[in-house]
Coordinates of C-alpha atoms and ligand atoms in Angstrom, one line a residue:
X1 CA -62.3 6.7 124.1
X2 CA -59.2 7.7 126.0
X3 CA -58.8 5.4 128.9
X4 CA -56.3 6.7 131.9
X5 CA -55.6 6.4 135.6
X6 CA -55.9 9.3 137.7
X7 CA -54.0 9.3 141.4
X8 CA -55.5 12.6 142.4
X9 CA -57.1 12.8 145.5
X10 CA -60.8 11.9 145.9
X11 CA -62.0 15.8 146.5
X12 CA -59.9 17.2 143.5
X13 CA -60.7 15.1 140.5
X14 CA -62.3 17.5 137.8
X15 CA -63.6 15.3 135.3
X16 CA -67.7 16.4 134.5
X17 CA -68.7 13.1 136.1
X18 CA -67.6 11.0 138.5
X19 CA -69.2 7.2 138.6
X20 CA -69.2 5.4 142.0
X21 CA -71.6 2.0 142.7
X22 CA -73.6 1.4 145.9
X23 CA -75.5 -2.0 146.6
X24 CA -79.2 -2.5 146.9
X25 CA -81.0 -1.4 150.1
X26 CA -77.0 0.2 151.1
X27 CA -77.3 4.0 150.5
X28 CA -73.4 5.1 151.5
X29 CA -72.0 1.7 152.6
X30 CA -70.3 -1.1 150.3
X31 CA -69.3 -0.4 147.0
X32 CA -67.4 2.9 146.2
X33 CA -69.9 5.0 147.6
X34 CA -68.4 4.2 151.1
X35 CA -65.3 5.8 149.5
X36 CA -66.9 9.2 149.2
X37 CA -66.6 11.8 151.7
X38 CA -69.0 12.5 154.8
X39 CA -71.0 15.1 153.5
X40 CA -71.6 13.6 150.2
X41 CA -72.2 10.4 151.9
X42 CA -75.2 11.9 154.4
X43 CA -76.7 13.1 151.0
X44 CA -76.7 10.0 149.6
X45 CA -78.1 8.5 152.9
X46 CA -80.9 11.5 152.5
X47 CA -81.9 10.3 148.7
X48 CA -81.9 6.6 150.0
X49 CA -84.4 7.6 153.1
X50 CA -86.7 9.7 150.4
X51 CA -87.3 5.8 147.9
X52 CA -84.8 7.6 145.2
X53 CA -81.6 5.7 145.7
X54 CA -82.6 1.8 146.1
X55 CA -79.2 0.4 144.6
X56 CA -81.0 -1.8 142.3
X57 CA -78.5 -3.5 139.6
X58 CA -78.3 -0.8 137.1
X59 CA -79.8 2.3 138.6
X60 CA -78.6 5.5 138.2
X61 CA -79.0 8.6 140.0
X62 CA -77.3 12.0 138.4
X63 CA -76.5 14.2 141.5
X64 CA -75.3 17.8 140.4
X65 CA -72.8 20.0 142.8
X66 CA -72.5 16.5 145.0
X67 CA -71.4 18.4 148.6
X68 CA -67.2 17.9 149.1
X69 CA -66.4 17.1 145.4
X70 CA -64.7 18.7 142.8
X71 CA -66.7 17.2 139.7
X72 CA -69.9 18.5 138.8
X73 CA -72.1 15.7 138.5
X74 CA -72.0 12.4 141.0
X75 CA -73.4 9.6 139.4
X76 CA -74.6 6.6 141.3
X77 CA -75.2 3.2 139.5
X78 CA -77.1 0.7 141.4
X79 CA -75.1 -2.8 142.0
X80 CA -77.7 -4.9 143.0
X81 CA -77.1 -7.2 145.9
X82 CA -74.2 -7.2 147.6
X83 CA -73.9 -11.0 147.9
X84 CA -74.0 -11.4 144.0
X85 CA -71.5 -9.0 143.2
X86 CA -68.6 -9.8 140.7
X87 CA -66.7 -8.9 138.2
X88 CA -68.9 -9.6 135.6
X89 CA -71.0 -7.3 137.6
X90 CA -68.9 -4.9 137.9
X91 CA -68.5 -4.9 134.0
X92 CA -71.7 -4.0 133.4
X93 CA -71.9 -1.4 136.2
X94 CA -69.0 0.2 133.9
X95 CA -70.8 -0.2 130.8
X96 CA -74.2 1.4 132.7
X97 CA -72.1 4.3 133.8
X98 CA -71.0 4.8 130.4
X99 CA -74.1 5.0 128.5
X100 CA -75.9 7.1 131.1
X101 CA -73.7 9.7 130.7
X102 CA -73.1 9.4 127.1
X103 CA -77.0 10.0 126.7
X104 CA -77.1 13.1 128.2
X105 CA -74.4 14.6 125.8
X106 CA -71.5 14.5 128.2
X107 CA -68.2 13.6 127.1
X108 CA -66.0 12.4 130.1
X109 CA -66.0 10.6 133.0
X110 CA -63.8 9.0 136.3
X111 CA -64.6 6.2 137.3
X112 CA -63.7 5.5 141.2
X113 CA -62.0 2.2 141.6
X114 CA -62.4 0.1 144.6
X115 CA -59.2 0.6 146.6
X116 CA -55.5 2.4 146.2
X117 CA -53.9 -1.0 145.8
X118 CA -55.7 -1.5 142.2
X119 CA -57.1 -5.1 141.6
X120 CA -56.0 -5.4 138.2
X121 CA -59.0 -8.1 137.4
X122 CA -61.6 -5.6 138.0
X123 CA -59.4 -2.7 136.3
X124 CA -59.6 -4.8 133.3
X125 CA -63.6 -5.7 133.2
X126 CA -64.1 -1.8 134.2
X127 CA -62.3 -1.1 130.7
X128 CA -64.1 -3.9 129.1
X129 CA -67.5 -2.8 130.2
X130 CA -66.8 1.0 129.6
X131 CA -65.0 0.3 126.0
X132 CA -68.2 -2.4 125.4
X133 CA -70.9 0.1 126.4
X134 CA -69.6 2.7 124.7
X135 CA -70.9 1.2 121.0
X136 CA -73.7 2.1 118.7
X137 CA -74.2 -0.1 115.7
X138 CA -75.0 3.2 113.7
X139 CA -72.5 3.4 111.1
X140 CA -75.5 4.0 108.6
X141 CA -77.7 6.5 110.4
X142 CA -76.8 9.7 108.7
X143 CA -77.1 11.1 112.5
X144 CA -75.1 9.0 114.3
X145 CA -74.9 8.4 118.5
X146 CA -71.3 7.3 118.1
X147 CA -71.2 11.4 117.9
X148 CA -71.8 11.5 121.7
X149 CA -69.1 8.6 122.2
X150 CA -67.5 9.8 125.4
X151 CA -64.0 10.8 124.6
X152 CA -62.0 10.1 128.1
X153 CA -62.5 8.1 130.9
X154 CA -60.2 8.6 134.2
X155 CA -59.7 5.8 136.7
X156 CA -59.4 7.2 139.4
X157 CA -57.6 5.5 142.4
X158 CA -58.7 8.5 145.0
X159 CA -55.2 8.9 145.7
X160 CA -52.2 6.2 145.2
X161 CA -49.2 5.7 142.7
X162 CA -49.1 4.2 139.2
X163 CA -49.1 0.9 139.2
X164 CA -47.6 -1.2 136.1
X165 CA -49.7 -4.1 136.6
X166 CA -52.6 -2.1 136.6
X167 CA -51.3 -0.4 133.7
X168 CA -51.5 -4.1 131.4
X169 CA -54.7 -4.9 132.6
X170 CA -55.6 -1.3 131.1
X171 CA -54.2 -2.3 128.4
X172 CA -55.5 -5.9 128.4
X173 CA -59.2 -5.1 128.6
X174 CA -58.6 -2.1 125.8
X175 CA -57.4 -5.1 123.7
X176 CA -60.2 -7.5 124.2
X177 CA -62.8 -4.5 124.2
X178 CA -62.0 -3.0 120.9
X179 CA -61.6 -6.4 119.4
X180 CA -65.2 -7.7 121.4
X181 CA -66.0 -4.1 118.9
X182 CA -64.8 -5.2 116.0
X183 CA -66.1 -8.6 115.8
X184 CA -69.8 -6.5 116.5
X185 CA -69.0 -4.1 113.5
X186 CA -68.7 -7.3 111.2
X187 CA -72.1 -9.0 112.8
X188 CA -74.0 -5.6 112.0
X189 CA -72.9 -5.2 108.6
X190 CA -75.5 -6.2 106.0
X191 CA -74.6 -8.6 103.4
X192 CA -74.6 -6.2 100.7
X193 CA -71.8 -4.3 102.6
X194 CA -70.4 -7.6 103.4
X195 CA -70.0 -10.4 100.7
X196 CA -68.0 -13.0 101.8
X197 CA -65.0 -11.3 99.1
X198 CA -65.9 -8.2 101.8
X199 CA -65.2 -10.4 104.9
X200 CA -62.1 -12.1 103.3
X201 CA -60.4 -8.5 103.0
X202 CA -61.2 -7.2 106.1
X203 CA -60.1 -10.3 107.1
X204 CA -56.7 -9.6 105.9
X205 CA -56.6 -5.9 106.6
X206 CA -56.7 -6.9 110.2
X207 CA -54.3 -9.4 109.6
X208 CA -51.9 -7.0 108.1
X209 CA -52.3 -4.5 110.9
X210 CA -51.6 -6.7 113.4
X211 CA -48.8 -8.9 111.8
X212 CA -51.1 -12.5 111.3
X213 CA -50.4 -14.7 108.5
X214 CA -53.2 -14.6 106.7
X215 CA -54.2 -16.5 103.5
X216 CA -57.6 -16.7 101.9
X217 CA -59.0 -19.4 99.1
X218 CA -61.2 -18.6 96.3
X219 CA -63.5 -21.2 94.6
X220 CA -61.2 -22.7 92.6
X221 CA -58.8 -23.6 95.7
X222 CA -61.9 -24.6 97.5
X223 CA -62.9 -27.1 94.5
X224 CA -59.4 -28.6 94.1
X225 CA -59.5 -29.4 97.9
X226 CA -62.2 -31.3 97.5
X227 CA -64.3 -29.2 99.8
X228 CA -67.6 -30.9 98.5
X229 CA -69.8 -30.0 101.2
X230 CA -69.0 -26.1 101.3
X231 CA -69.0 -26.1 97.4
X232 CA -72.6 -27.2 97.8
X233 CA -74.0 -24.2 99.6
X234 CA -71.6 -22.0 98.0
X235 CA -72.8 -23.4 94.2
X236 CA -76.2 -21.5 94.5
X237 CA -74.4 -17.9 94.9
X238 CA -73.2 -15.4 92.6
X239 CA -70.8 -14.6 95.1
X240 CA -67.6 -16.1 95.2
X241 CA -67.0 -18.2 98.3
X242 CA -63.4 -17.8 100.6
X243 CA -62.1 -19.5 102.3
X244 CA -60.4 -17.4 105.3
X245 CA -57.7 -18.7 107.1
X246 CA -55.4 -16.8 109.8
X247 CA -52.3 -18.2 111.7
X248 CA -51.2 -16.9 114.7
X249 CA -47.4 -18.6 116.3
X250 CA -45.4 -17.4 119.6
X251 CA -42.4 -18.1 119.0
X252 CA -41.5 -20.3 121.9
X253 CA -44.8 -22.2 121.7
X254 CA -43.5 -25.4 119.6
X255 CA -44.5 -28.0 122.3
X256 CA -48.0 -26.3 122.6
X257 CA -51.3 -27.8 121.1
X258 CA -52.6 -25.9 117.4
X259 CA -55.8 -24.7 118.3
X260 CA -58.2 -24.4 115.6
X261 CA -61.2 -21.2 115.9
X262 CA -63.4 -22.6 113.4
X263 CA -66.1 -20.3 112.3
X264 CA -69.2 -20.1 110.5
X265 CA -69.5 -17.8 108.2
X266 CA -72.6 -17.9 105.8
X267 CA -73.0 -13.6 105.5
X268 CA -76.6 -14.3 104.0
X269 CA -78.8 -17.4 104.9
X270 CA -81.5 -17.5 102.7
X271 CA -82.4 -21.3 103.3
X272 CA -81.3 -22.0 99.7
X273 CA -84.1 -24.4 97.7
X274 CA -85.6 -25.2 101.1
X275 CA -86.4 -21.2 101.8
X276 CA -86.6 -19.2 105.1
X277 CA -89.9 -17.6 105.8
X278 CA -89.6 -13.9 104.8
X279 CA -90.5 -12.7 108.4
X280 CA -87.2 -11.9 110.5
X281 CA -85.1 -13.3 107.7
X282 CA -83.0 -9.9 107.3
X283 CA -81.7 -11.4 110.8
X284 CA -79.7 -13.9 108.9
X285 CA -77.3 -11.3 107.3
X286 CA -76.0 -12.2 110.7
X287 CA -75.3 -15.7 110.0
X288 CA -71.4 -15.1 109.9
X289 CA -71.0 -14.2 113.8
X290 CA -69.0 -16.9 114.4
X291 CA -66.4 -15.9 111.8
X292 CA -66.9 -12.7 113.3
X293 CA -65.8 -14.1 116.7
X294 CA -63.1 -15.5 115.3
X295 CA -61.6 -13.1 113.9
X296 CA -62.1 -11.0 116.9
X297 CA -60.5 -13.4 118.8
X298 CA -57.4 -13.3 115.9
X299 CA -57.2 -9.8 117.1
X300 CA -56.7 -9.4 120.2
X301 CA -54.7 -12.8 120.2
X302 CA -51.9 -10.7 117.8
X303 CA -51.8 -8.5 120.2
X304 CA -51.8 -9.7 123.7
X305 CA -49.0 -12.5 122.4
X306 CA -49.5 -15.8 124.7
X307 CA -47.4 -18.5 124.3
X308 CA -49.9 -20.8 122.0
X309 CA -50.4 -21.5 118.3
X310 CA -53.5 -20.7 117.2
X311 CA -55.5 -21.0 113.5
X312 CA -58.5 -19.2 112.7
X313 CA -60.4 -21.0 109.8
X314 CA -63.8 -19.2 108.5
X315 CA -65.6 -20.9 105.8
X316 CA -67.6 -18.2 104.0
X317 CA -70.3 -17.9 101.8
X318 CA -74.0 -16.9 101.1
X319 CA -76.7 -19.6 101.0
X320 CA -78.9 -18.6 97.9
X321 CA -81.6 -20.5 96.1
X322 CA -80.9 -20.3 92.2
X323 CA -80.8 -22.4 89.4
X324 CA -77.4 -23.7 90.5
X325 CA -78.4 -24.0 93.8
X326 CA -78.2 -27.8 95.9
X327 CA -81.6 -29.6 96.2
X328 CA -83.2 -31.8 98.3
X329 CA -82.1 -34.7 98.1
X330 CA -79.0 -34.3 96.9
X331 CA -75.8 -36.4 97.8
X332 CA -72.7 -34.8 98.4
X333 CA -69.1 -35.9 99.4
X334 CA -67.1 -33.8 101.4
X335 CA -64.1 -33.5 102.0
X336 CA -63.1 -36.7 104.5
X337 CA -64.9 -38.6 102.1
X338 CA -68.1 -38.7 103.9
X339 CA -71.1 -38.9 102.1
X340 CA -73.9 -36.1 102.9
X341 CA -77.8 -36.2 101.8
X342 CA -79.1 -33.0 101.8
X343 CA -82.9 -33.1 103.5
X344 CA -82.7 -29.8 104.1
X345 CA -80.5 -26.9 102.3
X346 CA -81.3 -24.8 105.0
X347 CA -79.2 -26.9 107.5
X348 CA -75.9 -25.5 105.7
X349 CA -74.0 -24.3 109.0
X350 CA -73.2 -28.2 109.8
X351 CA -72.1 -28.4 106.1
X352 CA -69.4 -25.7 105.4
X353 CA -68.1 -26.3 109.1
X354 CA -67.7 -30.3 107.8
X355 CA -65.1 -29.2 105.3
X356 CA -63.5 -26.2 107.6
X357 CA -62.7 -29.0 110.6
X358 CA -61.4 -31.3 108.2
X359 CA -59.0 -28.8 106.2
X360 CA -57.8 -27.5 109.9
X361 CA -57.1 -31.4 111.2
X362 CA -55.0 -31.7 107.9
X363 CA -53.6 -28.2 108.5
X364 CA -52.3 -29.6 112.0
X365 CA -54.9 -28.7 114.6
X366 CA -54.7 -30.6 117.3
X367 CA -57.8 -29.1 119.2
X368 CA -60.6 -27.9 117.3
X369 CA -63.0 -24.9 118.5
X370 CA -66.2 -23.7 116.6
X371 CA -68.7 -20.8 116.7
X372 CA -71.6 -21.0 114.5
X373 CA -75.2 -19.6 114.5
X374 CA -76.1 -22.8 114.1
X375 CA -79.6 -23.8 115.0
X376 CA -82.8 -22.1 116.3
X377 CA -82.9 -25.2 118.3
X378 CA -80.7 -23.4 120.8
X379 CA -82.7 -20.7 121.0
X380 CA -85.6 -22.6 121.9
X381 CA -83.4 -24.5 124.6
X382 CA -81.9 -21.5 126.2
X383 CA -82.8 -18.5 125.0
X384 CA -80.5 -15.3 123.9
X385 CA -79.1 -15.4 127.2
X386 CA -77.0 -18.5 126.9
X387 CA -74.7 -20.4 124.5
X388 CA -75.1 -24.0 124.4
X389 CA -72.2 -26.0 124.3
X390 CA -71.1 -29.4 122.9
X391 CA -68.6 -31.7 122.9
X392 CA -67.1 -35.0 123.8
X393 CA -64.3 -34.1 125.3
X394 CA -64.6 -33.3 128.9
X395 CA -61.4 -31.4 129.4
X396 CA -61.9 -28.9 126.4
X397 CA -65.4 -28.7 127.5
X398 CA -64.5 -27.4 131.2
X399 CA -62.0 -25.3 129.9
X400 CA -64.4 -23.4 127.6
X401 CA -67.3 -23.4 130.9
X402 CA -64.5 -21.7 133.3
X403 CA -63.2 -19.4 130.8
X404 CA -67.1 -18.5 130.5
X405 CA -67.3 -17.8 133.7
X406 CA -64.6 -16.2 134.6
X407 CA -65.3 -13.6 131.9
X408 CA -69.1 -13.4 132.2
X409 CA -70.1 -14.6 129.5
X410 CA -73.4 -17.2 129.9
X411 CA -72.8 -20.7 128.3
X412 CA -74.4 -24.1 129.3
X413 CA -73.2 -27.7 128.7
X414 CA -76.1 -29.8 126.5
X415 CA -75.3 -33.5 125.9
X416 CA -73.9 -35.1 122.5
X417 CA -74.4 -38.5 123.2
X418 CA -74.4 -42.1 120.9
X419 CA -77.9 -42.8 120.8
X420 CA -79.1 -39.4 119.0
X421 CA -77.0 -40.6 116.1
X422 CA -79.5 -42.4 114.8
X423 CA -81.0 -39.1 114.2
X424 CA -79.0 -38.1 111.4
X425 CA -78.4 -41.3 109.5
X426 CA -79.2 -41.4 106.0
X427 CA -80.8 -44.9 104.4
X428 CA -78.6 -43.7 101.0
X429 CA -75.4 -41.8 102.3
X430 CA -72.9 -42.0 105.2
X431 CA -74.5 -39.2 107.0
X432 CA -77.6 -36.8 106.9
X433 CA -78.0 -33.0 107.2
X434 CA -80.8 -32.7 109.3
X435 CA -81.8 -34.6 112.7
X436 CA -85.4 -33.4 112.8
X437 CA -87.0 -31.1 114.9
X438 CA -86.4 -32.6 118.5
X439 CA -82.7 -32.1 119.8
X440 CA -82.1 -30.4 116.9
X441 CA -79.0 -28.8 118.6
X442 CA -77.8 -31.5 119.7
X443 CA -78.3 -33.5 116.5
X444 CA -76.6 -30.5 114.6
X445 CA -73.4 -30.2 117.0
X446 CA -73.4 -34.1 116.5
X447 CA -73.5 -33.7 112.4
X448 CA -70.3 -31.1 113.3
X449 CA -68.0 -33.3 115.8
X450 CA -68.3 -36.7 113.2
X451 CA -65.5 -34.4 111.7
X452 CA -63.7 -33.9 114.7
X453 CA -62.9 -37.6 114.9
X454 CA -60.7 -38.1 117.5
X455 CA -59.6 -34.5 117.8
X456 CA -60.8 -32.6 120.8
X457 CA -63.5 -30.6 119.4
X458 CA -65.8 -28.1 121.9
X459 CA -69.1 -26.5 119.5
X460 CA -70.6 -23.2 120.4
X461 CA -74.2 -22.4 119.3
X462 CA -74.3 -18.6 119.0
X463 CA -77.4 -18.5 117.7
X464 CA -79.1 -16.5 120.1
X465 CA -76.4 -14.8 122.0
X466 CA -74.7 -13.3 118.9
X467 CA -78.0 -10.6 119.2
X468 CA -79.6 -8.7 121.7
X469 CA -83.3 -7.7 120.7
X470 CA -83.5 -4.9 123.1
X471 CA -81.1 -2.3 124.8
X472 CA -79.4 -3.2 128.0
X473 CA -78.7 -0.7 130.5
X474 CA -74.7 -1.8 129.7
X475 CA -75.3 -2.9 126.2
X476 CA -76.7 -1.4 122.7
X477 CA -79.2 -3.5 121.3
X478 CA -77.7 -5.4 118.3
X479 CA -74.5 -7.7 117.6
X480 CA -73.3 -8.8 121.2
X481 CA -69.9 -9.7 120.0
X482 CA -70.3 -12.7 122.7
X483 CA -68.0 -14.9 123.0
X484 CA -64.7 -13.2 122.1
X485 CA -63.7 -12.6 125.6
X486 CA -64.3 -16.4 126.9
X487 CA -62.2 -17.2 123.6
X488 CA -59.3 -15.0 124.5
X489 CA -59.4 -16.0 128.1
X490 CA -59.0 -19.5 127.0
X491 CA -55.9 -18.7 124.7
X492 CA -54.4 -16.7 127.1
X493 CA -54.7 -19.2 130.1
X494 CA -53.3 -22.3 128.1
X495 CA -51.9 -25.1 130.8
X496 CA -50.3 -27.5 127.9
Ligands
LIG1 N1 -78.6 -19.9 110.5 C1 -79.6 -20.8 110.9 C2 -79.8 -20.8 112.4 C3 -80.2 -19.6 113.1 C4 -81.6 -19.4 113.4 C5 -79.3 -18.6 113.4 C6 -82.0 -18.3 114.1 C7 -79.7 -17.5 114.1 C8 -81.1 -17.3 114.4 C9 -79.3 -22.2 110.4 O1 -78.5 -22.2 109.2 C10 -80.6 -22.9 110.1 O2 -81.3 -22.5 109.3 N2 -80.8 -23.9 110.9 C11 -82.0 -24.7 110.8 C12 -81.7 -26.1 110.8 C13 -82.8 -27.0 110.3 C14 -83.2 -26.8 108.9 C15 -82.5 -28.5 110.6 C16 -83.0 -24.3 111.9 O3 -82.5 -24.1 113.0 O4 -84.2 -24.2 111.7
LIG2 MN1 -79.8 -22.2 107.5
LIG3 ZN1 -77.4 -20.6 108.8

């Protein structure tokens, strides 16, 4: 999609559509409706007195030959109330307008910002959201939607000058978008397309298009590292495991922190000896969402350059059962020398992460950050609306909440506390892999931060929100991509 301002006038802008937002129970006022002129305002006014224009949050109404406009079609999306309104909001409205049109075969679109001046927040979460809603994960339908992708979008500023700020935040949310994209493409691909030798290469294709470091380890590295706890889930698999590890350094960032992106990345999770259910277990080809993230966030960090240091590390492999496979019962030592009985080989997340935390700490990290689909547990707590997020240290945890918010992605604090250590202890190890059934979340981000140490470590359970079961108005059903942007906001907003 080409993405563009547009400083014509209001009445002359030619695209097919133009996209304008009205709030609930508001026919022509609020919103960019109230930007439109008279005539096409008493129309809307009309619909609104007929029941057809209520303004409901994600509405739209296709008017064709709108009175004093160029365009063809007007389309109104519904913004829901006016006292809720945001940009988060406002990114979906994009995203809404976007796949409206896109559905009925049209290719382009303008999309009328609020005022001349150009708020270069909401320019940036209009891209997002239009970029974002215009995705289909349909690379393997033979007949494929992304044919009806919409090709340009204008936004229009109804009269105005260019305006270089806006023009970065263009350029910004293009960034995040397409890398929020790619992160999705990895999430949908099946783990026959994607091994974790797959992942490891489009890890470093990325990497070499965008000028990371990258390096990635093979078994034998893995092994000689010591990397007991990954080696066990990685044992059972035909499939080499990788280890994936990206560095990205401004140049005048020496006094800042080394963040560590830490990333789960089994791409099949069969349970190993300790099986899945076959029912909804294709969902776990999945499982690597937050290496996906990472990487994603890798991505746009190359190219939106803030002053920080950042390391991606994404421990892949597949979780098989086999003859080779780890059992119950098992004791392994990982690699800070803990000791780990397995009670469950299904509980492998916690394990490869152990090892990834602890070869980032002696890598240099000095502030540790993970994603993993980590535990239905979340999903029980909060749904596939919400991450749940962990971690001891307050700061790191309010940083990762605000960045949330401010980029609209849902996340919620859940407690890591002393007592639930108990838990996890093992009466013939140093640790074990599984907490039981209740707070099993918690007990699993727990199992993760005991290889933190002292380090300030914030978990994100993904497990739901890396999905979305149904379509959205804004959003194709499928990989979610969340939460690249709350990443990227963080590393881009650093106060060391
Ligand atoms: N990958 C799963 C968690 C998961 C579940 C992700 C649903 C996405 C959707 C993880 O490896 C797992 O199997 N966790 C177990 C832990 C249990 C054995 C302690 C779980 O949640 O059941
Ligand atoms: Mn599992
Ligand atoms: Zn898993």
């Amino acid at each position: 999609m080409n993405v563009d301002f547009t400083h014509e006038p209001l009445d002359r802008i030619s695209s097919t559509v133009l996209a304008v937002y009205g709030f609930e129970g508001r026919a022509a006022t609020g919103g960019t409706v109230e930007r439109l002129p008279g005539e096409t305002r008493a129309l809307l006014e009309e619909l609104h007195a007929s029941g057809e224009l209520s303004g409901k949050s994600y509405e739209c109404t296709l008017i064709h030959r709108p009175p004093g406009l160029a365009v063809s079609k007007l389309l109104v999306v519904g913004a829901g109330k006016q006292e809720k309104f945001n940009n988060a909001q406002l990114r979906r409205l994009a995203g809404t307008a976007v796949r409206h049109v896109r559905a009925r075969s049209l290719h382009d679109l303008a999309w009328l910002l609020d005022d001349k001046g150009m708020d270069t927040e909401a320019v940036q979460a209009v891209v997002e959201g239009a970029l974002v809603g215009d995705y289909d994960a349909d690379r393997y339908r033979t007949e494929r939607n992304s044919e009806r992708r919409i090709d340009r979008l204008d936004l229009a500023s109804g009269g105005g000058n260019v305006d270089t700020a806006a023009s970065a935040a263009l350029e910004r949310g293009r960034i995040i978008a397409e890398a929020q994209n790619f992160t999705r493409d990895l999430v949908n691909e099946p783990s026959n397309h994607l091994t974790p030798s797959d992942l490891a290469r489009r890890a470093e294709k990325m990497a070499a298009q965008f000028g990371l470091e990258c390096a990635v380890l093979g078994p034998e590295e893995i092994q000689a590292l010591k990397m007991g706890a990954f080696w066990a889930v990685a044992q059972g698999s035909e499939e080499p495991p990788k280890l994936i590890v990206l560095r990205y350094a401004h140049p005048s960032a020496a006094d800042s922190p080394w963040v560590g992106l830490i990333g789960k990345g089994i791409t099949f999770d069969t349970g190993g000896i300790s099986i899945k259910p076959s029912e909804n277990m294709h969902e776990m080809k999945t499982d690597m969402a937050g290496g996906a993230t990472m990487l994603g966030v890798m991505r746009s960090i190359a190219q939106l350059k803030p002053r920080a240091r950042v390391m991606a590390v994404v421990p892949a492999t597949e979780n098989m059962p086999s003859g080779k496979a780890f059992k119950p019962g098992d004791v392994i030592t990982s690699m800070s020398g803990k000791t780990i009985e397995i009670l469950n080989t299904d509980a492998e997340g916690r394990l490869v992460l152990a090892d990834a935390l602890t070869y980032a700490k002696q890598q240099g990290c000095t502030v540790l950050l993970d994603a993993a689909t980590l535990t239905g547990a979340v999903t029980v707590a909060l749904g596939n609306i919400t991450t749940g997020v962990f971690g001891w240290n307050k700061e790191w945890v309010n940083r990762v909440l605000e960045s949330a918010a401010a980029v609209g992605d849902r996340m919620w604090e859940l407690p890591v506390d002393d007592e639930y250590r108990e838990l996890y202890k093992s009466s013939i190890a140093d640790l074990a892999n599984t907490g039981g059934r209740y707070g099993g979340a918690i007990t699993a981000a727990m199992f993760v931060g005991e290889f933190a140490g002292d380090t300030p470590w914030v978990h994100l359970d993904i497990a739901g929100t890396r999905w979305s079961n149904e379509e959205k108005p804004y959003l194709a059903k499928g990989p979610t991509g969340h939460p690249v942007r709350t990443l990227v906001h963080l590393l881009t907003n650093l106060r060391t």
